[in-house]
Amino acid sequence: MYRKIKKRAFEIIQCADENDPESKRFDLFIVALIFINLVIAVVETFTVPYVLQQVITNIENISVIIFSVEYVLRVWTSDCLYEGLSPLQSRIRYIFSFMACIDLLAILPFYIPLLFPIDLRVLRALRIIRMFRLFKIGRYTDAFITIGKVFRSKASQLFSSVFVVGLLMIISAVLMYNVENTAQPDKFDNAFSGIWWSISTLTTVGYGDIYPVTVQGKLLSIIIAMLGIGLIAVPTGIITSGFIEVLNEEKQQIADVVDEKCYCPYCGHRIDE
Amino acid sequence: MYRKIKKRAFEIIQCADENDPESKRFDLFIVALIFINLVIAVVETFTVPYVLQQVITNIENISVIIFSVEYVLRVWTSDCLYEGLSPLQSRIRYIFSFMACIDLLAILPFYIPLLFPIDLRVLRALRIIRMFRLFKIGRYTDAFITIGKVFRSKASQLFSSVFVVGLLMIISAVLMYNVENTAQPDKFDNAFSGIWWSISTLTTVGYGDIYPVTVQGKLLSIIIAMLGIGLIAVPTGIITSGFIEVLNEEKQQIADVVDEKCYCPYCGHRIDE
Amino acid sequence: MYRKIKKRAFEIIQCADENDPESKRFDLFIVALIFINLVIAVVETFTVPYVLQQVITNIENISVIIFSVEYVLRVWTSDCLYEGLSPLQSRIRYIFSFMACIDLLAILPFYIPLLFPIDLRVLRALRIIRMFRLFKIGRYTDAFITIGKVFRSKASQLFSSVFVVGLLMIISAVLMYNVENTAQPDKFDNAFSGIWWSISTLTTVGYGDIYPVTVQGKLLSIIIAMLGIGLIAVPTGIITSGFIEVLNEEKQQIADVVDEKCYCPYCGHRIDE
Amino acid sequence: MYRKIKKRAFEIIQCADENDPESKRFDLFIVALIFINLVIAVVETFTVPYVLQQVITNIENISVIIFSVEYVLRVWTSDCLYEGLSPLQSRIRYIFSFMACIDLLAILPFYIPLLFPIDLRVLRALRIIRMFRLFKIGRYTDAFITIGKVFRSKASQLFSSVFVVGLLMIISAVLMYNVENTAQPDKFDNAFSGIWWSISTLTTVGYGDIYPVTVQGKLLSIIIAMLGIGLIAVPTGIITSGFIEVLNEEKQQIADVVDEKCYCPYCGHRIDE
């Protein structure tokens, strides 16, 4: 009986089976609650009347309770998740999985102030991470799978280009600090200001709060801005080639199915003649 | 007789048949009138002499009358548009179609002040939407068809990436509001300011009217700006793979035509041997 | 004799034959002179000592004389350029060709002030157009041919996307003028300010001299900035698919050459067996 | 004996053989030291306590000694590097190679002040170039090889587009200087300001420290900003087509291996029948 309830709870909470109406309803309810929490996070940054503030606080409290219960249930039923592991090993592995960590981070800021009397302000923002659970729905749509596949297949190339960009960023930051520090000691006060400038330039954002004024600084900035074009072009090229690769693979799979019909696709002769 | 006139009106107004000179002349006349209205909309933002102002008002009034007559005719003849629907169903369906809504929005701002005495200023701008009707001409050129085909075939992937960007935008907006609110209460006064900043950064526009000043805020901004590169790279990759897919399909169609000549392109043997 | 000299002059000036040393030397001389004129155009914007100013003026005068003689020779020999046209027709056609117009524009600003005593300042800048003649050298390198081929083959698609962008620019400019005019009458004073803003946003430059301050204006700006991503993604997709098309064509040509060897590339059987 | 030690030193320092544990340990040590030096270069831009400053100076001195010894060893053993050259020729060739020049530039700023009593500030920044040695590790990963292959195979096309951009930059800079000089003599004071503006616009950075204010200047800026989109689109297209080319080549190599199994992949007939 206990095992049966647990099995059912596992199916409803973890599986997200399309044909299981209770599981589907549960997922929709949780996502709706996350969405409401997101709207609240945006709304409470505005000055709202006292009554609405009360309603918001109540919804937040109820949400945290629901999310806490959900988290406990997920941990409890996680021994059905991994095959060939003991219940304890399964639970430890689940607790340290990426999605479980996010789930914990989403409810933790509510409990910490009960233990330590510290400021809630910055911690409250962490709650937004609940939103990432929305991706779980997307996990089952083809488009998300394709985009994910592209990033995974090109991970090493993307990481390499990010590495080169990171190196370029730090080198240009220290160079710019040395060049501009005497001319603008208040703006380029340390290497972090240089990094802030180099990111602003490499990504072509260019807020305009920090920029070189000396001729040498401007020459360096011109070189970095030109290389910033490469920063956009190289990952775009990598990602595009990934999309085309995935496209061709899908076509190949369709072609392979046709091939199984045992006819040469060009002559129309049977191969087993 | 009545049916015959209606049929002819339908052919002239709705069909845009290349071989029907009257239909073509009508389309060119409407597009020219839309173009004149666009020029007027730009010109009347400048301070113009009184005489020109009079001319502009007259052209605008005449245009609205012509567009109104055209709209009524389109609704009247729309029962020929959809097969297997009753005249009333056809008309309701047409009225709620995208292009008909734009046509209505283009003429509505003129009539509303006759009923309610409210300010015309903002409503007048809606009239520009008439311009979108120009796309109807493009609908028949190959380039527009190709671009449209690409967007349609990649709609789900583009929507997915827009969804991820939207989520990223809201999360970073609320986080940035929490981080920067105490340092710059006048700039980051609510989550909307955060959204304005995150869009400005993600799209790499960077006006420079709002930017983080604290170290934590700058670190968050660096992460968002780097992810903004992905915002450009992923849709570019999707759209490019779409263009290449369309290109290959067109080539395949040509190849299929060649195949019909009944020779294997590799061996040179007749397939019907 | 006259015809012979003219033929030779034509070969030297117009043909740019790789195997003709005199023609090659002439081209290098003209390009070097253009390059010197470009350096001078940059240098004379700085405050230079009187002696250098004298040298610059002399070089400029000599250059204009050489360019003028070259232009006259090009027009004189242009009757050898087009087959099946009378000498007069050839010359008229050449004078109105794109490169000849640029050549004329490059020398004209020098002669006009001799006729009309007007300010040289702005006209002087036109002289830079001489630089475009440098592309003539590139005309013979493969890379320029490939880039040119890509733009030609995708011209209609690129034109379509530029047309959509132009429409979007004007519509957003007039809308933004209507939305922001009352809040910032000094910044958004007419539709041209709106166009300046919409280009600044669509191209993601974002100087920060003009931006919306009202909530409606910011919402409109968010939409335009998001569409600006498409402005980058669509032409990139078009141009990339063009590069891949050209790549495949070149491979096909190599494959076709292999095919002419009359062996099936897959079986190794002779086709004429 | 002397040759044997030299051979071994060469193997450890130059070869970077995966299966040689001493060579691998040496490489890791040098890269770790470069990384520590990079961290120091960033840290010493902040105001640090006296004790830490002492530690930093010591680490820097030790690093320079190690790097100097390494440089001398590399030059000493470089006669094993190039086949068919005399030891002296090999060494001269090695000293003028790109990586050796960077190695020298990384240690030179430390010795120069011992000879000439000049300011270290700007020279110190050059030391960062040591970081580039980190790429040597990457040299053996597939991703870096792929990215490098793409840039090499498309070098001529990329150079052509950079050439066109450079030309566009200079022409627009001089034109803008002539247009805006009278309106903003303090901002557009010479052609270099124009170049600073044109790079800022072409790369879509747009700091906002310099922008046109006249109508003609804004019109010119609109054209340059639109062409700036091409500046992003063309290299992206070139690089993407390069990635796809490399992808296809790799697939072809796999396909060629399959072909060696001696069956026609289309008919299923043995080729050696």
PDB file of N, CA and C in Angstrom, chain B residues 38 41-42 45-46 121 124-125 128 131-132 134-135 143-144 146-147 151 165 192 195-196 199 203-207 209 231-232 235-236 239-240 243-244 247 251 266-267, chain C residues 154 156-157 160 164 167 170-171 175 177-178 181 189-191 197 201 204-208 211-212 218-219 221 225-226 233-234 236-238 240-241 244-245 264 266 271:
ATOM      1  N   LEU B  38       1.619  58.086 -46.250  1.00  0.00           N
ATOM      2  CA  LEU B  38       2.825  57.935 -45.437  1.00  0.00           C
ATOM      3  C   LEU B  38       3.673  59.198 -45.510  1.00  0.00           C
ATOM      4  N   ALA B  41       2.105  61.793 -43.434  1.00  0.00           N
ATOM      5  CA  ALA B  41       2.298  61.546 -41.998  1.00  0.00           C
ATOM      6  C   ALA B  41       3.666  62.038 -41.540  1.00  0.00           C
ATOM      7  N   VAL B  42       4.688  61.893 -42.431  1.00  0.00           N
ATOM      8  CA  VAL B  42       6.031  62.387 -42.101  1.00  0.00           C
ATOM      9  C   VAL B  42       6.061  63.911 -42.202  1.00  0.00           C
ATOM     10  N   THR B  45       4.621  66.322 -39.423  1.00  0.00           N
ATOM     11  CA  THR B  45       5.322  66.471 -38.142  1.00  0.00           C
ATOM     12  C   THR B  45       6.211  67.712 -38.162  1.00  0.00           C
ATOM     13  N   PHE B  46       6.510  68.220 -39.369  1.00  0.00           N
ATOM     14  CA  PHE B  46       7.268  69.473 -39.490  1.00  0.00           C
ATOM     15  C   PHE B  46       6.279  70.641 -39.443  1.00  0.00           C
ATOM     16  N   ARG B 121      -4.274  63.096 -31.316  1.00  0.00           N
ATOM     17  CA  ARG B 121      -2.813  62.994 -31.478  1.00  0.00           C
ATOM     18  C   ARG B 121      -2.287  61.561 -31.626  1.00  0.00           C
ATOM     19  N   ARG B 124      -3.914  59.224 -34.413  1.00  0.00           N
ATOM     20  CA  ARG B 124      -3.519  59.528 -35.779  1.00  0.00           C
ATOM     21  C   ARG B 124      -2.368  58.640 -36.259  1.00  0.00           C
ATOM     22  N   ALA B 125      -1.478  58.310 -35.339  1.00  0.00           N
ATOM     23  CA  ALA B 125      -0.301  57.506 -35.684  1.00  0.00           C
ATOM     24  C   ALA B 125      -0.694  56.116 -36.192  1.00  0.00           C
ATOM     25  N   ILE B 128      -0.774  54.929 -39.928  1.00  0.00           N
ATOM     26  CA  ILE B 128       0.420  54.455 -40.640  1.00  0.00           C
ATOM     27  C   ILE B 128       0.308  52.975 -40.972  1.00  0.00           C
ATOM     28  N   MET B 131       0.188  51.282 -44.341  1.00  0.00           N
ATOM     29  CA  MET B 131       1.406  50.927 -45.080  1.00  0.00           C
ATOM     30  C   MET B 131       1.577  49.420 -45.206  1.00  0.00           C
ATOM     31  N   PHE B 132       1.160  48.696 -44.178  1.00  0.00           N
ATOM     32  CA  PHE B 132       1.368  47.245 -44.204  1.00  0.00           C
ATOM     33  C   PHE B 132       0.680  46.596 -45.403  1.00  0.00           C
ATOM     34  N   LEU B 134       0.964  47.445 -48.252  1.00  0.00           N
ATOM     35  CA  LEU B 134       1.968  47.383 -49.327  1.00  0.00           C
ATOM     36  C   LEU B 134       2.547  45.984 -49.469  1.00  0.00           C
ATOM     37  N   PHE B 135       2.610  45.246 -48.357  1.00  0.00           N
ATOM     38  CA  PHE B 135       3.178  43.900 -48.415  1.00  0.00           C
ATOM     39  C   PHE B 135       2.412  43.002 -49.370  1.00  0.00           C
ATOM     40  N   ALA B 143      11.126  36.625 -53.487  1.00  0.00           N
ATOM     41  CA  ALA B 143      11.955  36.898 -52.318  1.00  0.00           C
ATOM     42  C   ALA B 143      11.108  36.923 -51.052  1.00  0.00           C
ATOM     43  N   PHE B 144       9.960  37.629 -51.115  1.00  0.00           N
ATOM     44  CA  PHE B 144       9.095  37.697 -49.947  1.00  0.00           C
ATOM     45  C   PHE B 144       8.569  36.314 -49.577  1.00  0.00           C
ATOM     46  N   THR B 146      10.058  33.464 -50.119  1.00  0.00           N
ATOM     47  CA  THR B 146      11.150  32.705 -49.498  1.00  0.00           C
ATOM     48  C   THR B 146      11.324  33.110 -48.038  1.00  0.00           C
ATOM     49  N   ILE B 147      11.400  34.431 -47.784  1.00  0.00           N
ATOM     50  CA  ILE B 147      11.581  34.916 -46.405  1.00  0.00           C
ATOM     51  C   ILE B 147      10.419  34.437 -45.530  1.00  0.00           C
ATOM     52  N   PHE B 151      10.495  31.876 -42.191  1.00  0.00           N
ATOM     53  CA  PHE B 151       9.947  32.193 -40.870  1.00  0.00           C
ATOM     54  C   PHE B 151       8.880  31.190 -40.468  1.00  0.00           C
ATOM     55  N   VAL B 165      14.440  34.155 -24.231  1.00  0.00           N
ATOM     56  CA  VAL B 165      14.900  35.538 -24.096  1.00  0.00           C
ATOM     57  C   VAL B 165      13.965  36.323 -23.176  1.00  0.00           C
ATOM     58  N   PHE B 192      10.001  47.749 -14.103  1.00  0.00           N
ATOM     59  CA  PHE B 192       9.932  48.192 -15.498  1.00  0.00           C
ATOM     60  C   PHE B 192      11.252  48.840 -15.934  1.00  0.00           C
ATOM     61  N   ILE B 195      13.451  46.087 -16.750  1.00  0.00           N
ATOM     62  CA  ILE B 195      13.164  45.518 -18.076  1.00  0.00           C
ATOM     63  C   ILE B 195      13.754  46.416 -19.163  1.00  0.00           C
ATOM     64  N   TRP B 196      13.570  47.734 -19.020  1.00  0.00           N
ATOM     65  CA  TRP B 196      14.123  48.703 -19.966  1.00  0.00           C
ATOM     66  C   TRP B 196      15.642  48.535 -20.065  1.00  0.00           C
ATOM     67  N   ILE B 199      16.502  44.936 -21.791  1.00  0.00           N
ATOM     68  CA  ILE B 199      16.313  44.951 -23.245  1.00  0.00           C
ATOM     69  C   ILE B 199      17.432  45.757 -23.899  1.00  0.00           C
ATOM     70  N   THR B 203      19.808  43.483 -26.368  1.00  0.00           N
ATOM     71  CA  THR B 203      19.818  43.790 -27.798  1.00  0.00           C
ATOM     72  C   THR B 203      21.080  44.564 -28.178  1.00  0.00           C
ATOM     73  N   THR B 204      21.972  44.827 -27.220  1.00  0.00           N
ATOM     74  CA  THR B 204      23.233  45.568 -27.406  1.00  0.00           C
ATOM     75  C   THR B 204      23.010  46.990 -27.918  1.00  0.00           C
ATOM     76  N   VAL B 205      21.814  47.566 -27.681  1.00  0.00           N
ATOM     77  CA  VAL B 205      21.583  48.964 -28.067  1.00  0.00           C
ATOM     78  C   VAL B 205      22.403  49.868 -27.145  1.00  0.00           C
ATOM     79  N   GLY B 206      22.210  49.752 -25.813  1.00  0.00           N
ATOM     80  CA  GLY B 206      23.004  50.510 -24.849  1.00  0.00           C
ATOM     81  C   GLY B 206      22.928  52.007 -25.002  1.00  0.00           C
ATOM     82  N   TYR B 207      21.718  52.600 -24.815  1.00  0.00           N
ATOM     83  CA  TYR B 207      21.572  54.054 -24.940  1.00  0.00           C
ATOM     84  C   TYR B 207      22.499  54.778 -23.961  1.00  0.00           C
ATOM     85  N   ASP B 209      21.313  55.665 -20.845  1.00  0.00           N
ATOM     86  CA  ASP B 209      20.499  56.412 -19.878  1.00  0.00           C
ATOM     87  C   ASP B 209      20.351  55.642 -18.568  1.00  0.00           C
ATOM     88  N   LEU B 231      21.582  35.852 -27.878  1.00  0.00           N
ATOM     89  CA  LEU B 231      20.294  36.360 -28.373  1.00  0.00           C
ATOM     90  C   LEU B 231      20.371  36.670 -29.867  1.00  0.00           C
ATOM     91  N   ILE B 232      21.558  37.126 -30.316  1.00  0.00           N
ATOM     92  CA  ILE B 232      21.741  37.409 -31.739  1.00  0.00           C
ATOM     93  C   ILE B 232      22.114  36.127 -32.481  1.00  0.00           C
ATOM     94  N   PRO B 235      18.876  33.120 -33.055  1.00  0.00           N
ATOM     95  CA  PRO B 235      17.932  33.348 -34.151  1.00  0.00           C
ATOM     96  C   PRO B 235      18.626  33.418 -35.506  1.00  0.00           C
ATOM     97  N   THR B 236      19.852  33.978 -35.537  1.00  0.00           N
ATOM     98  CA  THR B 236      20.586  34.020 -36.806  1.00  0.00           C
ATOM     99  C   THR B 236      20.834  32.603 -37.308  1.00  0.00           C
ATOM    100  N   ILE B 239      17.444  31.129 -38.540  1.00  0.00           N
ATOM    101  CA  ILE B 239      16.999  31.714 -39.807  1.00  0.00           C
ATOM    102  C   ILE B 239      17.916  31.262 -40.948  1.00  0.00           C
ATOM    103  N   THR B 240      19.235  31.232 -40.703  1.00  0.00           N
ATOM    104  CA  THR B 240      20.171  30.798 -41.744  1.00  0.00           C
ATOM    105  C   THR B 240      19.901  29.359 -42.147  1.00  0.00           C
ATOM    106  N   PHE B 243      17.001  29.320 -44.417  1.00  0.00           N
ATOM    107  CA  PHE B 243      17.298  29.749 -45.789  1.00  0.00           C
ATOM    108  C   PHE B 243      17.979  28.625 -46.570  1.00  0.00           C
ATOM    109  N   ILE B 244      18.901  27.909 -45.900  1.00  0.00           N
ATOM    110  CA  ILE B 244      19.626  26.826 -46.575  1.00  0.00           C
ATOM    111  C   ILE B 244      18.681  25.667 -46.878  1.00  0.00           C
ATOM    112  N   LEU B 247      16.653  26.592 -49.840  1.00  0.00           N
ATOM    113  CA  LEU B 247      17.556  26.508 -51.002  1.00  0.00           C
ATOM    114  C   LEU B 247      17.676  25.066 -51.487  1.00  0.00           C
ATOM    115  N   LYS B 251      16.465  23.162 -55.013  1.00  0.00           N
ATOM    116  CA  LYS B 251      17.387  22.372 -55.833  1.00  0.00           C
ATOM    117  C   LYS B 251      16.846  20.961 -56.029  1.00  0.00           C
ATOM    118  N   TYR B 266      23.883   8.477 -61.807  1.00  0.00           N
ATOM    119  CA  TYR B 266      25.202   7.967 -61.416  1.00  0.00           C
ATOM    120  C   TYR B 266      25.742   6.939 -62.384  1.00  0.00           C
ATOM    121  N   CYS B 267      24.890   6.009 -62.833  1.00  0.00           N
ATOM    122  CA  CYS B 267      25.367   4.944 -63.703  1.00  0.00           C
ATOM    123  C   CYS B 267      25.135   5.283 -65.173  1.00  0.00           C
TER     124      CYS B 267
ATOM    125  N   LYS C 154      21.761  37.095 -54.332  1.00  0.00           N
ATOM    126  CA  LYS C 154      20.780  37.290 -53.275  1.00  0.00           C
ATOM    127  C   LYS C 154      20.198  38.707 -53.304  1.00  0.00           C
ATOM    128  N   SER C 156      17.671  40.213 -54.757  1.00  0.00           N
ATOM    129  CA  SER C 156      16.233  40.426 -54.578  1.00  0.00           C
ATOM    130  C   SER C 156      15.819  40.189 -53.127  1.00  0.00           C
ATOM    131  N   GLN C 157      16.388  39.148 -52.488  1.00  0.00           N
ATOM    132  CA  GLN C 157      16.060  38.873 -51.087  1.00  0.00           C
ATOM    133  C   GLN C 157      16.575  39.986 -50.177  1.00  0.00           C
ATOM    134  N   SER C 160      14.404  42.993 -50.575  1.00  0.00           N
ATOM    135  CA  SER C 160      13.137  42.799 -49.869  1.00  0.00           C
ATOM    136  C   SER C 160      13.285  43.083 -48.384  1.00  0.00           C
ATOM    137  N   VAL C 164      11.490  46.037 -46.098  1.00  0.00           N
ATOM    138  CA  VAL C 164      10.735  45.832 -44.856  1.00  0.00           C
ATOM    139  C   VAL C 164      11.318  46.692 -43.735  1.00  0.00           C
ATOM    140  N   LEU C 167      10.383  50.334 -44.186  1.00  0.00           N
ATOM    141  CA  LEU C 167       8.987  50.544 -43.795  1.00  0.00           C
ATOM    142  C   LEU C 167       8.873  50.608 -42.279  1.00  0.00           C
ATOM    143  N   ILE C 170      10.213  53.918 -40.866  1.00  0.00           N
ATOM    144  CA  ILE C 170       9.356  55.099 -41.020  1.00  0.00           C
ATOM    145  C   ILE C 170       8.149  54.997 -40.091  1.00  0.00           C
ATOM    146  N   ILE C 171       7.515  53.788 -40.026  1.00  0.00           N
ATOM    147  CA  ILE C 171       6.340  53.616 -39.166  1.00  0.00           C
ATOM    148  C   ILE C 171       6.710  53.869 -37.704  1.00  0.00           C
ATOM    149  N   LEU C 175       5.317  56.895 -35.233  1.00  0.00           N
ATOM    150  CA  LEU C 175       4.674  56.493 -33.973  1.00  0.00           C
ATOM    151  C   LEU C 175       5.418  57.101 -32.780  1.00  0.00           C
ATOM    152  N   TYR C 177       7.392  59.708 -32.711  1.00  0.00           N
ATOM    153  CA  TYR C 177       7.214  61.164 -32.699  1.00  0.00           C
ATOM    154  C   TYR C 177       5.906  61.523 -31.996  1.00  0.00           C
ATOM    155  N   ASN C 178       4.826  60.813 -32.331  1.00  0.00           N
ATOM    156  CA  ASN C 178       3.518  61.102 -31.730  1.00  0.00           C
ATOM    157  C   ASN C 178       3.500  60.793 -30.236  1.00  0.00           C
ATOM    158  N   ASN C 181       6.537  63.354 -28.490  1.00  0.00           N
ATOM    159  CA  ASN C 181       6.604  64.782 -28.811  1.00  0.00           C
ATOM    160  C   ASN C 181       6.212  65.679 -27.632  1.00  0.00           C
ATOM    161  N   ASP C 189      11.382  66.654 -32.205  1.00  0.00           N
ATOM    162  CA  ASP C 189      10.729  67.843 -32.741  1.00  0.00           C
ATOM    163  C   ASP C 189      10.026  67.606 -34.073  1.00  0.00           C
ATOM    164  N   ASN C 190      10.415  66.560 -34.822  1.00  0.00           N
ATOM    165  CA  ASN C 190       9.697  66.193 -36.053  1.00  0.00           C
ATOM    166  C   ASN C 190      10.028  64.741 -36.410  1.00  0.00           C
ATOM    167  N   ALA C 191       9.450  64.266 -37.536  1.00  0.00           N
ATOM    168  CA  ALA C 191       9.603  62.858 -37.905  1.00  0.00           C
ATOM    169  C   ALA C 191      11.061  62.499 -38.189  1.00  0.00           C
ATOM    170  N   TRP C 197      16.199  58.331 -34.370  1.00  0.00           N
ATOM    171  CA  TRP C 197      16.085  57.427 -33.238  1.00  0.00           C
ATOM    172  C   TRP C 197      15.898  55.983 -33.699  1.00  0.00           C
ATOM    173  N   THR C 201      18.295  52.733 -33.025  1.00  0.00           N
ATOM    174  CA  THR C 201      17.815  51.580 -32.263  1.00  0.00           C
ATOM    175  C   THR C 201      17.852  50.301 -33.097  1.00  0.00           C
ATOM    176  N   THR C 204      21.126  48.913 -33.519  1.00  0.00           N
ATOM    177  CA  THR C 204      21.702  48.694 -32.181  1.00  0.00           C
ATOM    178  C   THR C 204      22.928  49.563 -31.906  1.00  0.00           C
ATOM    179  N   VAL C 205      23.042  50.727 -32.596  1.00  0.00           N
ATOM    180  CA  VAL C 205      24.149  51.646 -32.298  1.00  0.00           C
ATOM    181  C   VAL C 205      23.894  52.297 -30.932  1.00  0.00           C
ATOM    182  N   GLY C 206      22.739  52.939 -30.779  1.00  0.00           N
ATOM    183  CA  GLY C 206      22.342  53.523 -29.492  1.00  0.00           C
ATOM    184  C   GLY C 206      23.317  54.536 -28.944  1.00  0.00           C
ATOM    185  N   TYR C 207      23.490  55.682 -29.665  1.00  0.00           N
ATOM    186  CA  TYR C 207      24.408  56.725 -29.183  1.00  0.00           C
ATOM    187  C   TYR C 207      24.009  57.206 -27.793  1.00  0.00           C
ATOM    188  N   GLY C 208      22.696  57.321 -27.553  1.00  0.00           N
ATOM    189  CA  GLY C 208      22.222  57.816 -26.276  1.00  0.00           C
ATOM    190  C   GLY C 208      21.900  59.302 -26.302  1.00  0.00           C
ATOM    191  N   TYR C 211      16.381  59.145 -26.826  1.00  0.00           N
ATOM    192  CA  TYR C 211      15.725  57.907 -26.395  1.00  0.00           C
ATOM    193  C   TYR C 211      14.407  58.269 -25.726  1.00  0.00           C
ATOM    194  N   PRO C 212      13.427  57.327 -25.727  1.00  0.00           N
ATOM    195  CA  PRO C 212      12.125  57.643 -25.137  1.00  0.00           C
ATOM    196  C   PRO C 212      12.209  57.746 -23.611  1.00  0.00           C
ATOM    197  N   LYS C 218       8.894  53.806 -24.202  1.00  0.00           N
ATOM    198  CA  LYS C 218       9.831  52.735 -23.873  1.00  0.00           C
ATOM    199  C   LYS C 218       9.305  51.383 -24.356  1.00  0.00           C
ATOM    200  N   LEU C 219       7.979  51.142 -24.221  1.00  0.00           N
ATOM    201  CA  LEU C 219       7.385  49.894 -24.709  1.00  0.00           C
ATOM    202  C   LEU C 219       7.576  49.775 -26.216  1.00  0.00           C
ATOM    203  N   SER C 221       9.878  51.245 -27.951  1.00  0.00           N
ATOM    204  CA  SER C 221      11.312  51.077 -28.172  1.00  0.00           C
ATOM    205  C   SER C 221      11.739  49.623 -27.950  1.00  0.00           C
ATOM    206  N   ALA C 225      13.554  47.473 -30.728  1.00  0.00           N
ATOM    207  CA  ALA C 225      14.884  46.904 -30.467  1.00  0.00           C
ATOM    208  C   ALA C 225      14.887  45.396 -30.701  1.00  0.00           C
ATOM    209  N   MET C 226      13.791  44.702 -30.308  1.00  0.00           N
ATOM    210  CA  MET C 226      13.679  43.261 -30.544  1.00  0.00           C
ATOM    211  C   MET C 226      13.649  42.985 -32.053  1.00  0.00           C
ATOM    212  N   ALA C 233      19.662  39.445 -38.145  1.00  0.00           N
ATOM    213  CA  ALA C 233      19.590  38.002 -38.402  1.00  0.00           C
ATOM    214  C   ALA C 233      19.197  37.684 -39.847  1.00  0.00           C
ATOM    215  N   VAL C 234      18.224  38.412 -40.408  1.00  0.00           N
ATOM    216  CA  VAL C 234      17.729  38.058 -41.746  1.00  0.00           C
ATOM    217  C   VAL C 234      18.784  38.292 -42.824  1.00  0.00           C
ATOM    218  N   THR C 236      21.955  38.419 -42.473  1.00  0.00           N
ATOM    219  CA  THR C 236      23.029  37.467 -42.203  1.00  0.00           C
ATOM    220  C   THR C 236      22.664  36.093 -42.753  1.00  0.00           C
ATOM    221  N   GLY C 237      21.418  35.659 -42.509  1.00  0.00           N
ATOM    222  CA  GLY C 237      20.949  34.382 -43.040  1.00  0.00           C
ATOM    223  C   GLY C 237      20.996  34.351 -44.547  1.00  0.00           C
ATOM    224  N   ILE C 238      20.549  35.430 -45.187  1.00  0.00           N
ATOM    225  CA  ILE C 238      20.527  35.499 -46.654  1.00  0.00           C
ATOM    226  C   ILE C 238      21.950  35.406 -47.202  1.00  0.00           C
ATOM    227  N   THR C 240      24.707  34.355 -45.713  1.00  0.00           N
ATOM    228  CA  THR C 240      25.330  33.061 -45.414  1.00  0.00           C
ATOM    229  C   THR C 240      24.868  31.992 -46.389  1.00  0.00           C
ATOM    230  N   SER C 241      23.541  31.943 -46.642  1.00  0.00           N
ATOM    231  CA  SER C 241      23.044  30.928 -47.582  1.00  0.00           C
ATOM    232  C   SER C 241      23.638  31.168 -48.970  1.00  0.00           C
ATOM    233  N   ILE C 244      27.163  29.716 -48.973  1.00  0.00           N
ATOM    234  CA  ILE C 244      27.122  28.255 -49.032  1.00  0.00           C
ATOM    235  C   ILE C 244      26.732  27.798 -50.437  1.00  0.00           C
ATOM    236  N   GLU C 245      25.802  28.538 -51.075  1.00  0.00           N
ATOM    237  CA  GLU C 245      25.384  28.219 -52.442  1.00  0.00           C
ATOM    238  C   GLU C 245      26.588  28.306 -53.392  1.00  0.00           C
ATOM    239  N   CYS C 264      31.552   6.171 -63.283  1.00  0.00           N
ATOM    240  CA  CYS C 264      30.589   6.418 -62.211  1.00  0.00           C
ATOM    241  C   CYS C 264      31.390   6.651 -60.932  1.00  0.00           C
ATOM    242  N   TYR C 266      30.699   6.293 -58.059  1.00  0.00           N
ATOM    243  CA  TYR C 266      30.353   5.397 -56.950  1.00  0.00           C
ATOM    244  C   TYR C 266      30.758   3.959 -57.204  1.00  0.00           C
ATOM    245  N   ILE C 271      30.868   4.399 -67.776  1.00  0.00           N
ATOM    246  CA  ILE C 271      29.476   4.620 -68.162  1.00  0.00           C
ATOM    247  C   ILE C 271      29.205   4.065 -69.554  1.00  0.00           C
TER     248      ILE C 271
END
